[in-house]
Coordinates of C-alpha atoms in Angstrom, one line a residue:
X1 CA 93.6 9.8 -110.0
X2 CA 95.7 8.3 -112.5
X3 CA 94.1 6.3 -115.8
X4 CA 94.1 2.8 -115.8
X5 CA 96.3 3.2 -119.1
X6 CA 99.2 4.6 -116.9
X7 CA 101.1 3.2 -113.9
X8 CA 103.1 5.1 -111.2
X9 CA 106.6 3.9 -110.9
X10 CA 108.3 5.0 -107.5
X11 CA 112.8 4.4 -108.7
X12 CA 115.5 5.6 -109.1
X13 CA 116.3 5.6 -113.1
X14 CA 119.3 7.5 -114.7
X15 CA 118.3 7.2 -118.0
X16 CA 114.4 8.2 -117.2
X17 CA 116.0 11.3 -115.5
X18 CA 118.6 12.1 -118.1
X19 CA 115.6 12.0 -120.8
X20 CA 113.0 13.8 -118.6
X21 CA 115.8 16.8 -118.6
X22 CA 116.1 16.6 -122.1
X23 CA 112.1 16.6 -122.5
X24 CA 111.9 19.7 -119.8
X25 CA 114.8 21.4 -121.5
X26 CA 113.4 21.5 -125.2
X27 CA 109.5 22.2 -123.4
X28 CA 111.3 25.5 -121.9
X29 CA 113.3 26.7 -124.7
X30 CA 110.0 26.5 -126.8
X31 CA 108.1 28.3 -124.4
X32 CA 110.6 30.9 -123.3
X33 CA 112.4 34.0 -125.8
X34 CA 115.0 34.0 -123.0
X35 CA 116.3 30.3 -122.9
X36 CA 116.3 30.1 -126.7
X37 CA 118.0 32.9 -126.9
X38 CA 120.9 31.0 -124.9
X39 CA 120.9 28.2 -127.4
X40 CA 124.9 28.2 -129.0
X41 CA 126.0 30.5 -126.7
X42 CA 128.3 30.2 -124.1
X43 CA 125.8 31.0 -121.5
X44 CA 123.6 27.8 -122.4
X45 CA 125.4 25.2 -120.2
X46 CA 126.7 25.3 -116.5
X47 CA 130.2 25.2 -116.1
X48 CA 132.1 24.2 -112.9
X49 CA 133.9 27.0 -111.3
X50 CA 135.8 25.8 -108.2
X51 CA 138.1 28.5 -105.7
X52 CA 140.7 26.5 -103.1
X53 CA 142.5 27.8 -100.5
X54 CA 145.3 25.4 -99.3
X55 CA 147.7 25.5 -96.3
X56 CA 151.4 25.4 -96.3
X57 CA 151.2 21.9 -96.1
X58 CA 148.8 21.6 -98.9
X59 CA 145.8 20.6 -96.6
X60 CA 142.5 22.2 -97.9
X61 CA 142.0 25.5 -95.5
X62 CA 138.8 26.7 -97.4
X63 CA 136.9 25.9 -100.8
X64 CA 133.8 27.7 -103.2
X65 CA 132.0 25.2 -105.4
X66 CA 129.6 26.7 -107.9
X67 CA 129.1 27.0 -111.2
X68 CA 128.2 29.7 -114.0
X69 CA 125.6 29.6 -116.2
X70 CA 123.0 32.0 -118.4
X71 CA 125.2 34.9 -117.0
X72 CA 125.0 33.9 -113.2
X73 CA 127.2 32.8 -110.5
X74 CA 126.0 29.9 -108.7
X75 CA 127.8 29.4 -105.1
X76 CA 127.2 26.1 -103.7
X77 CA 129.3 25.3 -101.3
X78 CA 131.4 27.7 -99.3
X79 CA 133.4 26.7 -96.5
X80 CA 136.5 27.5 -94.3
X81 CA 138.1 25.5 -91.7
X82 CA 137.3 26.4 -88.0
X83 CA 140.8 27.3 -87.2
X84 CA 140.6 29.8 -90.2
X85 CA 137.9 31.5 -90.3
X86 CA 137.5 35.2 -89.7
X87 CA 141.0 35.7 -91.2
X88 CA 139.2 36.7 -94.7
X89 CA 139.8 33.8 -96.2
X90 CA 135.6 33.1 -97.3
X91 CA 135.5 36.7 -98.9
X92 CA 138.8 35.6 -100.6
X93 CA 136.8 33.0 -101.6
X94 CA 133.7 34.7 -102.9
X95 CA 135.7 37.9 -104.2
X96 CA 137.7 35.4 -106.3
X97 CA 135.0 33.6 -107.7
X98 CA 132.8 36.5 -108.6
X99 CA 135.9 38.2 -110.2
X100 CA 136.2 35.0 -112.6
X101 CA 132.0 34.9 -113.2
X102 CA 132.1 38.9 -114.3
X103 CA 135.5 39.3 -116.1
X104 CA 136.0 35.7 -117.8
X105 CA 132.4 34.4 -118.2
X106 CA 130.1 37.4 -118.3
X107 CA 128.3 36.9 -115.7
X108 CA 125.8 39.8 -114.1
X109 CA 124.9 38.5 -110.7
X110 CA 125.3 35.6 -108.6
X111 CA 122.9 33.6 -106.6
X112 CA 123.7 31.6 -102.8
X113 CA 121.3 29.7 -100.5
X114 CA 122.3 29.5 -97.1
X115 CA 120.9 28.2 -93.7
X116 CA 120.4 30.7 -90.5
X117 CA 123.1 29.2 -88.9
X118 CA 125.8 29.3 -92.0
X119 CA 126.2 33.0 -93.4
X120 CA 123.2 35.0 -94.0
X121 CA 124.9 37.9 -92.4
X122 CA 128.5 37.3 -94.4
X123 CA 126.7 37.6 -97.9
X124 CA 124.7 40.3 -96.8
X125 CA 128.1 42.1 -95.8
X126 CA 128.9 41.6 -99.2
X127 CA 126.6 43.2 -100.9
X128 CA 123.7 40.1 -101.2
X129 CA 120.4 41.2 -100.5
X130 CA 117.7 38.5 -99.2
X131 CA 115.5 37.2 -102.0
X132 CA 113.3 34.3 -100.0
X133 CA 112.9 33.2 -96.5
X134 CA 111.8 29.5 -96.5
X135 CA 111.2 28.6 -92.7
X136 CA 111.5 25.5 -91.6
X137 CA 113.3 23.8 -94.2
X138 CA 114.4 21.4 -93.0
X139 CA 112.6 21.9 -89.8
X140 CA 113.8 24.3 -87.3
X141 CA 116.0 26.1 -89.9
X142 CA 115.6 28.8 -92.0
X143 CA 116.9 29.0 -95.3
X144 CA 117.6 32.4 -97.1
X145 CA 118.6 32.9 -101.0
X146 CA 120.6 35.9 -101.6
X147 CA 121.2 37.5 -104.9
X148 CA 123.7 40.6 -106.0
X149 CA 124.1 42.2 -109.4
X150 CA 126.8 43.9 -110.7
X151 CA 127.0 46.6 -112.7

């Protein structure tokens, strides 16, 4: 039960949000060695890395969104058209990204979630190896996170 002194407030506030990061940040960089460690480096803030694959025509054929950050690759999105796929171009994709995340920003492993029906089976091919199985979520699919290291 909450006090009488506080109410709950149920909204959608950008500047509420942007400070509540800022108040979780500093409340985990004084309680963790590791994420103050990060502070001034280059490792301390994401940054967008982005992999396209266009046609002749210049019509998106395939596309990684993800980002790097405390010395991981984050894939987000990974996709291929339907009349490309199986032609390589999605380990293109990842092989690309991962090269930039180890050689230009330092990066030691890299992180994907995926649903059951997506490409559990394509990142384990790649060397990904199955970190957590959340069933049902949403309901009726699985979700898997996969993690590899280099190195």
């Amino acid at each position: 039960m909450v006090s009488r002194m506080f109410r709950l407030v149920t909204e959608v506030d950008k500047e509420r949000r942007n400070l509540l990061r800022t108040r979780l940040r500093e409340t985990n960089t004084a309680a963790s060695s590791v994420l103050r460690s990060l502070r001034g480096t280059p490792h301390e803030r994401e940054f967008p890395l982005h992999v396209w694959v266009l046609d002749d025509a210049g019509a998106l054929a395939g596309g990684l969104v993800g980002h790097t950050w405390a010395t991981w690759l984050h894939v987000t999105y990974l996709w291929v058209d339907g009349r490309h796929r199986g032609s390589g171009l999605g380990s293109a994709l990842l092989d690309e990204a991962e090269h930039t995340a180890r050689t230009e920003r330092g990066c030691a492993a890299a992180r994907v979630e995926t649903w059951d029906f997506q490409a559990p089976d394509f990142y384990a091919k790649r060397g990904y190896d199955v970190m957590s199985v959340i069933p049902d979520y949403p309901p009726g699919i699985t979700e898997y996170t996969l993690v590899k290291r280099w190195g």
